[in-house]
Short mmCIF file of C-alpha atoms in Angstrom, two decimals:
data_model
loop_
_atom_site.label_atom_id
_atom_site.label_comp_id
_atom_site.label_asym_id
_atom_site.label_seq_id
_atom_site.Cartn_x
_atom_site.Cartn_y
_atom_site.Cartn_z
CA MET G 10 129.12 50.18 96.46
CA SER G 11 125.66 48.69 96.74
CA GLU G 12 123.35 49.45 93.87
CA MET G 13 120.66 50.26 96.40
CA LYS G 14 122.66 53.08 97.93
CA LYS G 15 120.92 56.37 97.33
CA GLU G 16 123.94 58.63 97.77
CA ILE G 17 125.65 60.18 94.79
CA ASN G 18 127.84 57.57 93.23
CA ALA G 19 130.92 58.98 91.57
CA LYS G 20 131.02 55.98 89.24
CA GLU G 21 127.85 57.15 87.51
CA ILE G 22 129.35 60.50 86.51
CA SER G 23 131.03 60.76 83.13
CA PRO G 24 134.81 61.30 82.99
CA ALA G 25 134.27 64.59 81.12
CA VAL G 26 132.27 65.98 84.04
CA ILE G 27 134.78 64.66 86.56
CA LYS G 28 137.53 66.47 84.71
CA ARG G 29 135.70 69.76 85.17
CA LEU G 30 135.07 69.28 88.89
CA PRO G 31 138.35 70.71 90.25
CA ARG G 32 137.59 73.96 88.45
CA TYR G 33 134.02 74.14 89.85
CA TYR G 34 135.44 73.38 93.26
CA ARG G 35 137.99 76.18 92.94
CA TYR G 36 135.36 78.76 91.88
CA LEU G 37 132.87 77.67 94.55
CA GLY G 38 135.68 77.85 97.14
CA GLU G 39 136.25 81.49 96.24
CA LEU G 40 132.54 82.19 96.59
CA VAL G 41 132.55 80.52 100.02
CA GLU G 42 135.55 82.66 101.03
CA ASN G 43 133.65 85.75 99.91
CA GLU G 44 130.62 84.61 101.93
CA VAL G 45 128.36 84.25 98.89
CA VAL G 46 125.43 82.08 100.00
CA ARG G 47 123.78 81.27 96.69
CA ILE G 48 124.45 81.75 92.99
CA SER G 49 122.44 81.30 89.80
CA SER G 50 123.78 79.17 86.95
CA LYS G 51 123.82 82.40 84.89
CA ASP G 52 126.14 84.20 87.33
CA LEU G 53 128.39 81.17 87.74
CA SER G 54 128.44 80.86 83.94
CA GLU G 55 129.68 84.44 83.53
CA ARG G 56 132.44 83.96 86.07
CA MET G 57 133.59 80.64 84.70
CA LYS G 58 133.14 81.39 80.99
CA VAL G 59 131.15 78.20 80.51
CA THR G 60 127.57 78.22 79.20
CA ALA G 61 124.80 78.23 81.80
CA SER G 62 123.36 75.15 80.15
CA GLN G 63 126.68 73.28 80.56
CA ILE G 64 126.74 74.24 84.24
CA ARG G 65 123.15 73.06 84.76
CA GLN G 66 123.88 69.77 83.01
CA ASP G 67 127.11 69.20 84.95
CA LEU G 68 125.66 70.06 88.33
CA ASN G 69 122.48 68.06 87.72
CA ASN G 70 124.71 65.04 88.17
CA PHE G 71 124.77 65.84 91.85
CA GLY G 72 121.03 65.77 92.33
CA GLY G 73 118.69 68.67 92.93
CA PHE G 74 121.06 71.26 94.36
CA GLY G 75 119.80 73.96 92.05
CA GLN G 76 116.29 75.31 92.57
CA GLN G 77 114.31 77.30 90.04
CA GLY G 78 114.37 80.96 91.05
CA TYR G 79 116.86 80.33 93.85
CA GLY G 80 119.99 79.04 92.19
CA TYR G 81 122.62 76.93 93.89
CA ASN G 82 123.43 76.78 97.57
CA VAL G 83 127.16 77.55 97.34
CA GLN G 84 128.37 75.91 100.55
CA TYR G 85 126.32 72.75 99.96
CA LEU G 86 127.47 72.34 96.38
CA TYR G 87 131.09 73.03 97.42
CA ASN G 88 130.90 70.32 100.09
CA GLU G 89 129.23 67.80 97.79
CA ILE G 90 131.75 68.25 95.01
CA GLY G 91 134.49 68.00 97.63
CA LYS G 92 133.09 64.63 98.71
CA ILE G 93 132.94 63.36 95.12
CA LEU G 94 136.58 64.37 94.72
CA GLY G 95 137.40 62.57 97.97
CA LEU G 96 138.64 65.78 99.63
CA ASP G 97 136.86 64.94 102.87
CA ARG G 98 139.53 62.32 103.46
CA THR G 99 143.25 62.87 103.90
CA ASN G 100 145.81 61.16 101.70
CA ASN G 101 149.44 61.10 102.79
CA ILE G 102 152.01 62.18 100.25
CA ILE G 103 155.77 61.79 100.22
CA ILE G 104 158.07 63.80 97.97
CA ILE G 105 161.05 62.11 96.33
CA GLY G 106 163.66 64.72 95.46
CA ALA G 107 164.04 67.64 97.88
CA GLY G 108 165.52 70.17 95.47
CA ASN G 109 163.76 73.46 94.80
CA LEU G 110 160.73 71.87 93.20
CA GLY G 111 160.31 69.25 95.94
CA GLN G 112 160.67 71.95 98.59
CA ALA G 113 158.25 74.18 96.70
CA LEU G 114 155.65 71.40 96.81
CA ALA G 115 156.30 70.80 100.51
CA ASN G 116 155.73 74.50 101.15
CA TYR G 117 152.25 74.38 99.66
CA ASN G 118 149.47 73.67 102.07
CA PHE G 119 147.65 71.00 100.09
CA GLU G 120 145.64 69.84 103.11
CA LYS G 121 142.59 71.74 101.88
CA ARG G 122 142.89 69.55 98.78
CA GLY G 123 142.97 66.33 100.79
CA PHE G 124 146.73 65.78 100.85
CA LYS G 125 149.20 65.95 103.73
CA THR G 126 152.93 65.87 103.07
CA ILE G 127 154.52 63.53 105.61
CA GLY G 128 158.10 63.29 104.34
CA LEU G 129 160.69 64.41 101.80
CA PHE G 130 163.54 62.20 100.61
CA ASP G 131 166.83 62.99 98.93
CA ALA G 132 170.19 61.35 98.32
CA ASN G 133 172.09 64.60 98.91
CA PRO G 134 173.57 64.55 102.46
CA ARG G 135 173.56 68.36 102.55
CA LEU G 136 169.75 68.34 102.38
CA VAL G 137 169.09 65.47 104.79
CA GLY G 138 167.84 66.63 108.21
CA ILE G 139 166.57 70.01 107.01
CA ASN G 140 162.96 70.84 107.89
CA VAL G 141 160.58 72.35 105.34
CA ARG G 142 157.40 73.69 106.96
CA GLY G 143 158.03 71.20 109.76
CA ILE G 144 158.49 68.29 107.35
CA GLU G 145 161.83 66.51 107.56
CA ILE G 146 164.07 65.67 104.62
CA HIS G 147 165.11 62.03 105.08
CA ASP G 148 167.96 60.14 103.51
CA ILE G 149 166.71 58.13 100.55
CA GLY G 150 168.08 55.03 102.29
CA GLU G 151 165.28 55.33 104.88
CA LEU G 152 162.59 55.20 102.19
CA GLU G 153 161.63 51.52 102.46
CA GLU G 154 161.25 51.58 106.23
CA PHE G 155 159.34 54.86 106.14
CA VAL G 156 156.83 53.67 103.56
CA LYS G 157 156.31 50.41 105.43
CA ASN G 158 155.67 52.26 108.73
CA ASN G 159 153.42 54.98 107.32
CA GLU G 160 150.41 54.96 105.08
CA VAL G 161 151.53 56.54 101.83
CA GLN G 162 148.79 57.08 99.26
CA LEU G 163 150.83 59.19 96.84
CA ALA G 164 154.45 59.83 95.91
CA ALA G 165 155.49 63.02 94.13
CA LEU G 166 158.51 62.42 91.89
CA THR G 167 160.63 65.56 91.68
CA LEU G 168 163.90 63.90 90.84
CA PRO G 169 165.99 63.75 87.64
CA LYS G 170 164.35 61.87 84.78
CA GLN G 171 167.00 59.16 84.62
CA HIS G 172 166.03 58.01 88.13
CA ALA G 173 162.26 58.49 87.96
CA HIS G 174 161.17 55.18 86.46
CA GLN G 175 163.39 53.07 88.70
CA MET G 176 162.17 55.00 91.75
CA ALA G 177 158.54 54.43 90.77
CA LEU G 178 159.20 50.68 90.49
CA GLU G 179 160.92 50.69 93.90
CA LEU G 180 158.03 52.55 95.52
CA MET G 181 155.53 50.19 93.89
CA SER G 182 157.37 47.27 95.45
CA TYR G 183 156.75 48.92 98.86
CA GLY G 184 153.05 49.27 98.05
CA VAL G 185 152.73 52.83 96.68
CA LYS G 186 150.15 52.86 93.90
CA ALA G 187 149.79 56.50 92.86
CA PHE G 188 152.37 58.93 91.49
CA TRP G 189 152.45 62.66 90.85
CA ASN G 190 155.19 62.73 88.27
CA PHE G 191 157.17 65.91 87.54
CA ALA G 192 160.04 64.18 85.71
CA PRO G 193 159.97 64.84 81.95
CA ILE G 194 159.26 61.23 80.98
CA ASP G 195 156.17 59.07 80.70
CA LEU G 196 156.31 56.42 83.39
CA ASN G 197 155.54 53.03 81.95
CA LEU G 198 153.61 51.41 84.81
CA PRO G 199 150.86 48.79 85.13
CA ASP G 200 147.28 49.90 84.46
CA ASP G 201 146.19 49.70 88.09
CA VAL G 202 148.81 52.29 89.08
CA ILE G 203 147.61 55.91 89.02
CA VAL G 204 149.93 58.42 87.36
CA GLU G 205 149.24 62.13 87.05
CA ASN G 206 151.89 63.97 85.06
CA VAL G 207 152.95 67.60 85.33
CA HIS G 208 155.16 68.01 82.28
CA LEU G 209 156.55 71.54 82.58
CA ALA G 210 158.69 71.28 79.46
CA ASP G 211 155.68 70.17 77.37
CA SER G 212 153.75 73.14 78.74
CA LEU G 213 156.62 75.46 77.69
CA MET G 214 156.76 73.94 74.20
CA THR G 215 153.05 74.61 73.80
CA LEU G 216 153.75 78.22 74.79
CA SER G 217 156.61 78.41 72.31
CA TYR G 218 154.30 77.19 69.54
CA ARG G 219 151.60 79.69 70.44
CA ILE G 220 154.02 82.64 70.66
CA HIS G 221 155.70 81.58 67.42
CA SER G 222 152.47 81.16 65.45
CA ARG G 223 151.03 84.47 66.73
CA GLU G 224 154.09 86.27 65.39
CA GLU G 225 153.35 84.88 61.95
CA GLU G 226 149.80 86.15 61.85
CA MET S 28 153.40 83.66 55.57
CA SER S 29 152.98 83.72 51.81
CA GLU S 30 150.71 81.06 50.40
CA MET S 31 153.36 80.32 47.81
CA LYS S 32 155.87 79.35 50.42
CA LYS S 33 156.64 75.66 50.18
CA GLU S 34 157.85 75.20 53.76
CA ILE S 35 155.70 73.50 56.33
CA ASN S 36 153.18 75.96 57.59
CA ALA S 37 152.17 75.38 61.19
CA LYS S 38 148.81 77.01 60.52
CA GLU S 39 147.75 74.11 58.32
CA ILE S 40 148.19 71.58 61.10
CA SER S 41 145.19 70.76 63.27
CA PRO S 42 145.24 71.81 66.94
CA ALA S 43 144.86 68.15 67.98
CA VAL S 44 148.12 67.27 66.21
CA ILE S 45 149.87 70.35 67.62
CA LYS S 46 148.88 69.27 71.11
CA ARG S 47 150.66 65.94 70.62
CA LEU S 48 153.87 67.48 69.24
CA PRO S 49 155.66 68.15 72.56
CA ARG S 50 155.35 64.47 73.39
CA TYR S 51 156.73 63.40 69.99
CA TYR S 52 159.53 65.90 70.45
CA ARG S 53 160.35 64.49 73.88
CA TYR S 54 160.46 60.89 72.62
CA LEU S 55 162.48 61.75 69.53
CA GLY S 56 164.88 63.73 71.73
CA GLU S 57 165.53 60.61 73.78
CA LEU S 58 166.18 58.63 70.62
CA VAL S 59 168.63 61.32 69.45
CA GLU S 60 170.40 61.15 72.84
CA ASN S 61 170.65 57.38 72.46
CA GLU S 62 172.05 57.84 68.94
CA VAL S 63 169.16 56.07 67.23
CA VAL S 64 169.31 57.08 63.55
CA ARG S 65 165.99 55.82 62.25
CA ILE S 66 162.80 54.34 63.66
CA SER S 67 159.72 52.69 62.16
CA SER S 68 156.24 53.94 63.03
CA LYS S 69 155.66 50.51 64.61
CA ASP S 70 158.61 50.87 67.00
CA LEU S 71 157.72 54.46 67.83
CA SER S 72 154.13 53.32 68.37
CA GLU S 73 155.20 50.69 70.92
CA ARG S 74 157.30 53.19 72.87
CA MET S 75 154.68 55.90 72.87
CA LYS S 76 151.61 53.68 73.35
CA VAL S 77 149.90 55.34 70.39
CA THR S 78 148.73 53.37 67.34
CA ALA S 79 151.14 53.20 64.40
CA SER S 80 148.39 54.57 62.18
CA GLN S 81 147.97 57.61 64.44
CA ILE S 82 151.72 58.23 64.27
CA ARG S 83 151.75 57.95 60.48
CA GLN S 84 148.79 60.30 60.18
CA ASP S 85 150.29 62.82 62.59
CA LEU S 86 153.75 62.80 61.05
CA ASN S 87 152.41 62.93 57.49
CA ASN S 88 151.55 66.53 58.32
CA PHE S 89 155.25 67.25 58.07
CA GLY S 90 155.71 65.96 54.55
CA GLY S 91 157.43 62.82 53.46
CA PHE S 92 159.76 62.17 56.35
CA GLY S 93 158.79 58.54 56.60
CA GLN S 94 159.83 56.20 53.83
CA GLN S 95 158.36 52.77 53.21
CA GLY S 96 160.77 50.15 54.47
CA TYR S 97 163.06 52.72 56.03
CA GLY S 98 161.00 54.46 58.67
CA TYR S 99 161.69 57.93 60.00
CA ASN S 100 164.96 59.76 60.11
CA VAL S 101 165.03 60.56 63.83
CA GLN S 102 167.28 63.63 63.80
CA TYR S 103 165.48 65.20 60.84
CA LEU S 104 162.03 64.65 62.30
CA TYR S 105 163.21 65.96 65.68
CA ASN S 106 164.55 69.13 64.06
CA GLU S 107 161.44 69.69 61.95
CA ILE S 108 159.05 69.28 64.87
CA GLY S 109 161.32 71.61 66.85
CA LYS S 110 160.95 74.23 64.12
CA ILE S 111 157.14 73.88 64.08
CA LEU S 112 157.16 74.38 67.84
CA GLY S 113 159.38 77.44 67.40
CA LEU S 114 162.20 75.90 69.46
CA ASP S 115 164.82 77.08 66.98
CA ARG S 116 164.26 80.59 68.32
CA THR S 117 164.84 81.81 71.84
CA ASN S 118 162.13 83.45 73.89
CA ASN S 119 163.07 85.41 76.98
CA ILE S 120 161.19 84.61 80.15
CA ILE S 121 160.98 86.47 83.44
CA ILE S 122 159.72 84.91 86.65
CA ILE S 123 157.51 86.91 89.00
CA GLY S 124 157.78 85.51 92.51
CA ALA S 125 161.17 84.15 93.57
CA GLY S 126 160.01 81.75 96.27
CA ASN S 127 160.74 78.04 96.02
CA LEU S 128 158.66 77.52 92.91
CA GLY S 129 160.09 80.55 91.09
CA GLN S 130 163.61 79.45 92.01
CA ALA S 131 162.81 75.88 90.95
CA LEU S 132 161.80 77.16 87.51
CA ALA S 133 164.93 79.32 87.28
CA ASN S 134 167.03 76.25 88.07
CA TYR S 135 165.65 74.36 85.09
CA ASN S 136 167.56 74.69 81.90
CA PHE S 137 164.68 75.45 79.55
CA GLU S 138 166.98 76.70 76.80
CA LYS S 139 166.65 73.41 74.95
CA ARG S 140 162.93 74.19 74.89
CA GLY S 141 163.44 77.64 73.42
CA PHE S 142 163.24 79.67 76.61
CA LYS S 143 165.92 81.63 78.45
CA THR S 144 165.26 82.99 81.94
CA ILE S 145 166.61 86.53 82.09
CA GLY S 146 165.33 87.73 85.46
CA LEU S 147 163.45 86.92 88.65
CA PHE S 148 161.43 89.47 90.61
CA ASP S 149 160.21 89.55 94.17
CA ALA S 150 158.96 92.07 96.72
CA ASN S 151 160.80 90.36 99.58
CA PRO S 152 164.02 92.34 100.32
CA ARG S 153 165.67 89.21 101.76
CA LEU S 154 165.52 87.59 98.31
CA VAL S 155 166.55 90.61 96.22
CA GLY S 156 170.15 90.42 94.96
CA ILE S 157 170.45 86.63 95.29
CA ASN S 158 171.62 84.79 92.16
CA VAL S 159 169.94 81.61 90.98
CA ARG S 160 171.99 79.78 88.34
CA GLY S 161 173.51 83.18 87.51
CA ILE S 162 170.12 84.87 87.20
CA GLU S 163 169.56 87.81 89.54
CA ILE S 164 166.51 88.31 91.75
CA HIS S 165 165.44 91.93 91.24
CA ASP S 166 163.23 94.10 93.39
CA ILE S 167 159.71 94.14 91.97
CA GLY S 168 160.01 97.94 91.77
CA GLU S 169 162.51 97.50 88.91
CA LEU S 170 160.03 95.51 86.84
CA GLU S 171 158.77 98.25 84.53
CA GLU S 172 162.24 99.47 83.59
CA PHE S 173 163.51 95.92 83.12
CA VAL S 174 160.68 94.91 80.79
CA LYS S 175 161.07 98.10 78.78
CA ASN S 176 164.82 97.54 78.37
CA ASN S 177 164.66 93.83 77.55
CA GLU S 178 162.63 91.76 75.17
CA VAL S 179 160.32 89.69 77.34
CA GLN S 180 158.21 87.15 75.46
CA LEU S 181 156.85 85.34 78.50
CA ALA S 182 156.25 85.95 82.20
CA ALA S 183 155.90 83.06 84.64
CA LEU S 184 153.61 83.95 87.52
CA THR S 185 154.69 82.13 90.67
CA LEU S 186 153.22 84.56 93.17
CA PRO S 187 150.24 84.32 95.54
CA LYS S 188 146.87 84.11 93.81
CA GLN S 189 145.57 87.40 95.23
CA HIS S 190 148.32 89.29 93.33
CA ALA S 191 148.39 87.28 90.10
CA HIS S 192 145.67 89.00 88.10
CA GLN S 193 146.84 92.52 88.97
CA MET S 194 150.42 91.57 88.08
CA ALA S 195 149.32 90.18 84.72
CA LEU S 196 147.53 93.46 83.93
CA GLU S 197 150.62 95.45 84.95
CA LEU S 198 152.89 93.32 82.76
CA MET S 199 150.43 93.62 79.86
CA SER S 200 150.66 97.40 80.18
CA TYR S 201 154.46 97.05 79.68
CA GLY S 202 153.88 94.92 76.57
CA VAL S 203 154.09 91.34 77.86
CA LYS S 204 151.58 89.20 75.96
CA ALA S 205 152.12 85.65 77.19
CA PHE S 206 151.85 84.17 80.67
CA TRP S 207 152.78 80.88 82.27
CA ASN S 208 150.44 80.96 85.21
CA PHE S 209 151.07 78.87 88.33
CA ALA S 210 148.68 80.80 90.59
CA PRO S 211 145.53 78.80 91.39
CA ILE S 212 143.16 81.14 89.56
CA ASP S 213 142.03 81.55 85.96
CA LEU S 214 143.41 84.83 84.64
CA ASN S 215 140.71 86.77 82.90
CA LEU S 216 142.67 88.41 80.06
CA PRO S 217 141.90 89.58 76.51
CA ASP S 218 141.77 86.93 73.77
CA ASP S 219 145.02 88.02 72.12
CA VAL S 220 146.96 87.31 75.32
CA ILE S 221 148.40 83.79 75.61
CA VAL S 222 147.89 82.04 78.94
CA GLU S 223 149.13 78.57 79.77
CA ASN S 224 148.06 77.38 83.21
CA VAL S 225 149.78 74.90 85.48
CA HIS S 226 147.15 74.32 88.16
CA LEU S 227 148.87 72.06 90.69
CA ALA S 228 145.89 71.98 93.06
CA ASP S 229 143.56 70.87 90.24
CA SER S 230 146.05 68.14 89.38
CA LEU S 231 146.03 67.00 93.03
CA MET S 232 142.22 66.99 93.16
CA THR S 233 142.16 64.76 90.09
CA LEU S 234 144.53 62.43 91.93
CA SER S 235 142.33 62.50 95.01
CA TYR S 236 139.33 61.53 92.89
CA ARG S 237 141.19 58.68 91.22
CA ILE S 238 142.60 57.32 94.50
CA HIS S 239 139.19 57.64 96.16
CA SER S 240 137.24 55.93 93.38
CA ARG S 241 139.78 53.09 93.11
CA GLU S 242 139.28 52.34 96.82
CA GLU S 243 135.56 51.89 96.18
CA GLU S 244 135.99 49.34 93.43
#
């Protein structure tokens, strides 16, 4: 991006702020749904359980959306944060592993979040050919051709852990450079590859710890 | 716990270390599976992409497991971390919402992680009575009686967001005090209630941001 460009440049925003954006976006989306036109940092603060000063600091990154005595224009702020997050574009996603979890993901409508599921893949012949919300489950053998004929920005890995790393390498060789990994392993991939992990078992162990330590209080 | 007690007391360990424990547990579990008996902090460091000094500091919290020139006893360390996490006990979990995601969770064997799924619940009569890995889907109307007749340490909420908060309050009134929340909202519950969120849409928005900002480089 040119340094002269006056638009908000996501690169200038600190990673800590970026990390909080999905949550702002989610809250603002609910306000939009409820037809709230404007909101003060104080009201938003009470809903989100974040200090008003934190909200002002965070949202100041996006220029002068907030006005003294008026507050924030909800729809405008929602749209601007959406643009920063890249949600005004559509990324295509494929899902590798069409078991319950893969089908659960396919059943979500993630298009509001900038992602469109264009295919599921599985090695199990009993699953191949089934449609999930209009999305076909393909045989894993068709993967290479499919990825080469379609733009695939993201692959969700919902397959057993022993196959996950090998599958990521295979997909990388076809040009896929971002993974949403649900297998309970850390994928060991080059730095320019994006990996976002959803480690359900780690989340459960954290719960176990918290339940266990509360009992000891 | 008595202050005189010589066993490791989870309360003395910093939250930052606790947060890293599930990952240590996962790596050590793989070493156990591969019949590795001992490992040096250097080797563990290379696998986990954490500095050896961080590993030594973290694991020193659990007493003298590591020995100069020997390294760590893998099975012992695995067991001890498991105890800290409370994985040597079993917590019962119920799943509210038996759609794809609820069924996907029921299909996981989380017993190695200290959790046993004892029931699924749904309002949809077409789902009621179905068995998932031997676990029955009950009518939601049976929830109160079920929770009162069984020890339920955790409820997973895999139901639409508009019902999630109300359901959490209902379950709290039956005595459930920990939630694994998959609905895309922040549950607003008292401080003594444990909530662990898995916000898939937030995770996707983070991916969107990362894909989008890489394209601009």
